[in-house]
Short mmCIF file of C-alpha atoms and ligand atoms in Angstrom, two decimals:
data_model
loop_
_atom_site.label_atom_id
_atom_site.label_comp_id
_atom_site.label_asym_id
_atom_site.label_seq_id
_atom_site.Cartn_x
_atom_site.Cartn_y
_atom_site.Cartn_z
CA MET A 23 174.77 102.33 37.38
CA ARG A 24 174.26 98.51 38.02
CA GLU A 25 175.90 98.98 41.39
CA ARG A 26 173.64 102.17 42.27
CA ASN A 27 170.82 100.20 41.25
CA ILE A 28 171.70 97.30 43.70
CA LEU A 29 172.39 99.73 46.83
CA LEU A 30 168.96 101.83 46.03
CA VAL A 31 167.26 98.14 45.78
CA THR A 32 168.94 96.96 49.03
CA ILE A 33 168.24 100.15 50.86
CA LEU A 34 164.40 99.98 50.12
CA VAL A 35 164.13 96.13 51.25
CA LEU A 36 165.80 97.08 54.27
CA SER A 37 163.65 100.13 54.98
CA LEU A 38 160.47 97.67 54.02
CA ILE A 39 162.05 95.22 56.86
CA GLY A 40 162.42 97.78 59.24
CA VAL A 41 158.64 99.28 58.62
CA GLY A 42 157.38 95.74 59.40
CA ILE A 43 159.49 95.02 62.35
CA ALA A 44 158.14 98.86 63.56
CA VAL A 45 154.77 97.99 63.07
CA ALA A 46 155.08 94.29 64.37
CA SER A 47 156.51 95.67 67.76
CA LEU A 48 154.12 98.66 67.79
CA VAL A 49 150.73 97.93 67.08
CA ARG A 50 148.75 95.66 68.88
CA PRO A 51 145.23 94.75 67.65
CA LEU A 52 144.29 92.50 70.49
CA PRO A 53 144.19 93.32 74.05
CA GLN A 54 147.09 92.76 76.48
CA PRO A 55 147.17 88.96 76.88
CA ALA A 56 146.66 87.39 80.06
CA SER A 57 147.21 83.52 79.26
CA ASP A 58 149.66 81.57 77.87
CA ARG A 59 147.64 80.75 74.63
CA ALA A 60 146.84 84.47 74.29
CA VAL A 61 150.36 85.50 74.11
CA LEU A 62 151.46 83.22 71.40
CA VAL A 63 148.34 84.27 69.34
CA ASP A 64 149.39 87.64 69.86
CA GLN A 65 152.74 87.46 68.48
CA LEU A 66 151.62 85.23 65.79
CA LEU A 67 149.05 88.21 64.74
CA ARG A 68 151.32 91.00 64.87
CA VAL A 69 154.28 88.94 62.74
CA PHE A 70 151.58 88.52 60.06
CA PHE A 71 150.38 91.97 60.69
CA GLY A 72 154.21 93.51 60.13
CA LEU A 73 155.23 91.26 57.28
CA ALA A 74 151.22 92.02 55.55
CA THR A 75 152.45 95.72 55.96
CA ALA A 76 155.97 95.26 54.43
CA VAL A 77 154.80 93.35 51.33
CA PHE A 78 151.79 95.75 51.33
CA LEU A 79 154.09 98.85 50.76
CA GLY A 80 156.66 96.90 48.57
CA VAL A 81 154.12 95.70 46.08
CA GLU A 82 151.90 98.96 45.97
CA GLY A 83 155.14 101.22 45.68
CA LEU A 84 156.36 99.05 42.78
CA LEU A 85 152.95 99.64 41.30
CA VAL A 86 153.16 103.25 41.44
CA PHE A 87 157.02 103.30 40.37
CA ALA A 88 155.95 100.99 37.19
CA ALA A 89 152.83 103.48 36.52
CA VAL A 90 154.74 106.65 36.76
CA ARG A 91 157.88 105.22 34.66
CA GLY A 92 155.81 103.82 32.10
CA ARG A 93 153.91 107.07 31.52
CA LEU A 94 157.18 109.41 31.74
CA PHE A 95 159.15 107.02 29.19
CA GLY A 96 156.12 105.59 26.85
CA SER A 97 157.35 102.39 27.03
CA SER A 98 156.33 98.77 27.01
CA ALA A 99 159.71 97.23 27.00
CA ALA A 100 159.22 94.91 29.59
CA ILE A 101 156.30 93.31 28.06
CA SER A 102 157.82 92.53 25.38
CA ASN A 103 161.31 91.44 27.01
CA PRO A 104 160.41 88.39 29.80
CA ASN A 105 162.84 88.22 32.20
CA PRO A 106 163.05 84.49 33.95
CA ALA A 107 165.15 85.44 36.67
CA LEU A 108 162.82 88.43 38.14
CA GLU A 109 159.95 86.47 37.22
CA LEU A 110 161.32 83.51 39.20
CA LEU A 111 162.04 85.73 42.14
CA TRP A 112 158.68 87.37 42.53
CA LEU A 113 157.79 83.47 42.68
CA ALA A 114 160.24 82.54 45.05
CA VAL A 115 159.84 85.47 47.63
CA PRO A 116 155.89 85.06 48.20
CA ALA A 117 156.33 80.72 48.10
CA ALA A 118 159.35 81.39 51.18
CA LEU A 119 157.21 83.82 52.80
CA VAL A 120 154.06 81.28 52.96
CA LEU A 121 156.27 78.19 53.87
CA VAL A 122 157.75 80.42 56.87
CA LEU A 123 154.39 81.58 58.36
CA SER A 124 152.62 77.97 57.79
CA VAL A 125 155.53 76.32 59.86
CA TYR A 126 155.15 79.04 62.47
CA SER A 127 151.16 78.93 62.64
CA ILE A 128 151.83 75.16 62.88
CA ARG A 129 154.04 75.65 65.74
CA VAL A 130 151.76 77.84 67.56
CA LEU A 131 148.39 75.42 67.05
CA LEU A 132 150.26 72.71 68.27
CA LEU A 133 151.87 74.79 71.28
CA ILE A 134 148.19 75.89 72.37
CA GLU A 135 146.42 72.85 71.62
CA ALA A 136 149.53 70.74 73.73
CA PRO A 137 147.99 68.98 76.89
CA ARG A 138 148.91 70.75 80.32
CA SER A 139 150.28 68.91 82.97
CA ASP A 140 148.70 68.50 86.61
CA PRO A 141 145.85 71.19 85.24
CA LEU A 142 143.03 72.35 87.48
CA LEU A 143 139.49 71.01 86.17
CA VAL A 144 136.50 73.48 85.86
CA GLU A 145 133.39 72.05 84.47
CA ILE A 146 131.58 75.10 82.83
CA ALA A 147 127.75 74.48 82.49
CA ALA A 148 125.75 77.19 80.21
CA SER A 149 122.51 77.35 79.81
CA GLN A 150 119.80 80.32 78.67
CA TYR A 151 121.37 82.97 80.33
CA ARG A 152 124.12 81.96 82.63
CA TRP A 153 127.42 80.42 83.35
CA GLU A 154 127.79 78.33 86.39
CA PHE A 155 131.38 76.78 87.24
CA HIS A 156 131.87 73.55 89.17
CA TYR A 157 135.26 72.33 90.69
CA PRO A 158 135.10 68.62 90.62
CA GLU A 159 138.30 68.47 93.24
CA SER A 160 136.62 70.21 95.76
CA GLY A 161 132.99 69.96 95.14
CA VAL A 162 132.45 73.88 94.64
CA THR A 163 129.99 75.26 91.98
CA ALA A 164 130.03 79.16 91.79
CA ASN A 165 128.61 81.73 89.18
CA GLU A 166 132.04 83.13 88.67
CA LEU A 167 135.09 81.94 87.57
CA HIS A 168 138.18 81.85 89.92
CA LEU A 169 141.76 80.80 88.24
CA PRO A 170 144.93 80.79 90.11
CA ALA A 171 147.77 82.45 88.03
CA GLY A 172 150.49 80.55 86.81
CA ARG A 173 148.75 77.03 87.11
CA PRO A 174 147.49 75.25 83.99
CA ALA A 175 143.55 74.68 83.95
CA VAL A 176 141.47 72.59 81.57
CA LEU A 177 137.92 73.92 81.21
CA THR A 178 135.59 71.93 80.01
CA PHE A 179 131.80 73.10 78.63
CA ARG A 180 128.55 71.76 78.26
CA SER A 181 125.31 73.41 77.24
CA SER A 182 121.82 72.29 78.75
CA ASP A 183 119.78 73.97 75.94
CA VAL A 184 121.37 75.75 72.74
CA ILE A 185 124.86 76.62 71.46
CA HIS A 186 126.45 79.14 73.53
CA SER A 187 130.16 80.08 72.97
CA PHE A 188 132.64 81.07 76.11
CA TRP A 189 135.13 84.14 75.52
CA VAL A 190 137.17 85.70 77.66
CA PRO A 191 139.25 87.99 74.86
CA VAL A 192 142.49 88.56 77.31
CA PHE A 193 142.98 84.69 77.42
CA GLY A 194 142.69 84.36 73.73
CA GLY A 195 140.48 81.31 72.20
CA LYS A 196 136.75 81.15 72.06
CA VAL A 197 134.85 77.61 72.66
CA ASP A 198 131.37 76.76 71.78
CA ALA A 199 129.27 75.04 74.57
CA LEU A 200 127.40 72.59 72.62
CA PRO A 201 124.09 70.40 74.10
CA ASP A 202 125.68 67.25 72.66
CA ARG A 203 129.08 67.31 73.07
CA VAL A 204 131.85 68.23 75.61
CA THR A 205 134.49 70.58 74.43
CA SER A 206 137.51 72.05 76.08
CA LEU A 207 139.97 75.21 76.43
CA ALA A 208 143.13 74.46 78.02
CA LEU A 209 145.47 77.56 79.44
CA THR A 210 147.37 78.90 81.92
CA PRO A 211 146.45 82.46 83.31
CA LEU A 212 149.35 84.59 83.63
CA ARG A 213 148.37 87.77 84.66
CA THR A 214 146.45 88.15 88.20
CA GLY A 215 142.86 90.67 87.54
CA VAL A 216 139.12 90.62 87.07
CA TYR A 217 138.13 89.80 83.49
CA GLN A 218 134.93 89.16 81.78
CA ALA A 219 133.75 85.92 80.29
CA VAL A 220 131.14 86.44 77.57
CA CYS A 221 128.81 84.61 75.71
CA ALA A 222 130.02 84.88 71.94
CA GLU A 223 127.35 82.86 69.90
CA TYR A 224 123.78 84.53 69.71
CA CYS A 225 121.59 82.29 71.66
CA GLY A 226 118.55 83.99 72.56
CA ALA A 227 116.73 87.48 73.62
CA ASP A 228 119.24 87.96 76.64
CA HIS A 229 122.37 86.41 75.31
CA ALA A 230 123.71 90.12 75.41
CA GLY A 231 123.61 89.63 79.39
CA MET A 232 125.17 86.09 79.55
CA ILE A 233 128.35 87.36 81.29
CA ALA A 234 130.47 86.22 84.06
CA PRO A 235 133.51 87.83 86.04
CA VAL A 236 136.63 86.02 86.12
CA TRP A 237 139.13 86.15 88.56
CA VAL A 238 143.22 85.37 88.35
CA GLU A 239 144.29 85.47 91.60
CA ASP A 240 147.38 84.25 93.08
CA PRO A 241 147.39 80.79 94.42
CA ALA A 242 147.07 81.41 98.13
CA GLY A 243 143.85 83.69 97.23
CA PHE A 244 142.33 81.17 95.22
CA GLU A 245 143.01 78.50 97.85
CA GLN A 246 140.92 80.98 100.16
CA TRP A 247 138.26 81.71 97.64
CA LEU A 248 137.57 77.87 97.14
CA GLN A 249 137.61 77.38 100.85
CA SER A 250 135.42 79.94 101.56
CA GLU A 251 132.90 78.89 98.70
CA ALA A 252 133.48 75.15 100.10
CA GLY A 253 132.40 76.36 103.80
CA ASP A 254 129.22 77.95 102.34
CU1 CUA B 22 124.62 82.29 75.42
CU2 CUA B 22 124.99 83.89 73.88
#
């Protein structure tokens, strides 16, 4: 009987782990990542999602099992017979999970905030209701953001009026542009493509129209664009 129970619990736990892994690998709540930091955040979110699903199904399953069993046998034996080993187990398992997730989250945070080597600098000026992109190395100023794929970039933000928020969903990370302080976002674009930057902080009547195209190009294409802008 005891062996059968251990076998049953093992099968159930393995099934929950399997469901968790399936959810983590199949469910993608975020858009396909296009930067190094978005990849790390996407993985983190999916691990949390998979684990949360397994814990939810496990806890709710036990609850339903206990309710049905309690009704069938009409017994309150478990309440009057404390089981220290079991209580220790359901303290230890969540504590271990929280510890592992904390270490993982801190690691991701340190990685996405780590300084990038030889970054391309772009100074971004926000104002009601436009974004302006300045490349200090080449003196180019444009109303769309161009970045070379594979090279780290550091974007700095400043606002000339109210608070705005720069957000390119596929890059991950959202940064406020403030009137009295310079903020920044470091990232390495990984996929070429045309994306969109939006303002994610209500800033006035035309907040919704405060958008700008974002081009991630191969390095040659980026240089070509930079030269054509510098020549204007
Ligand atoms: Cu700028 Cu909303």
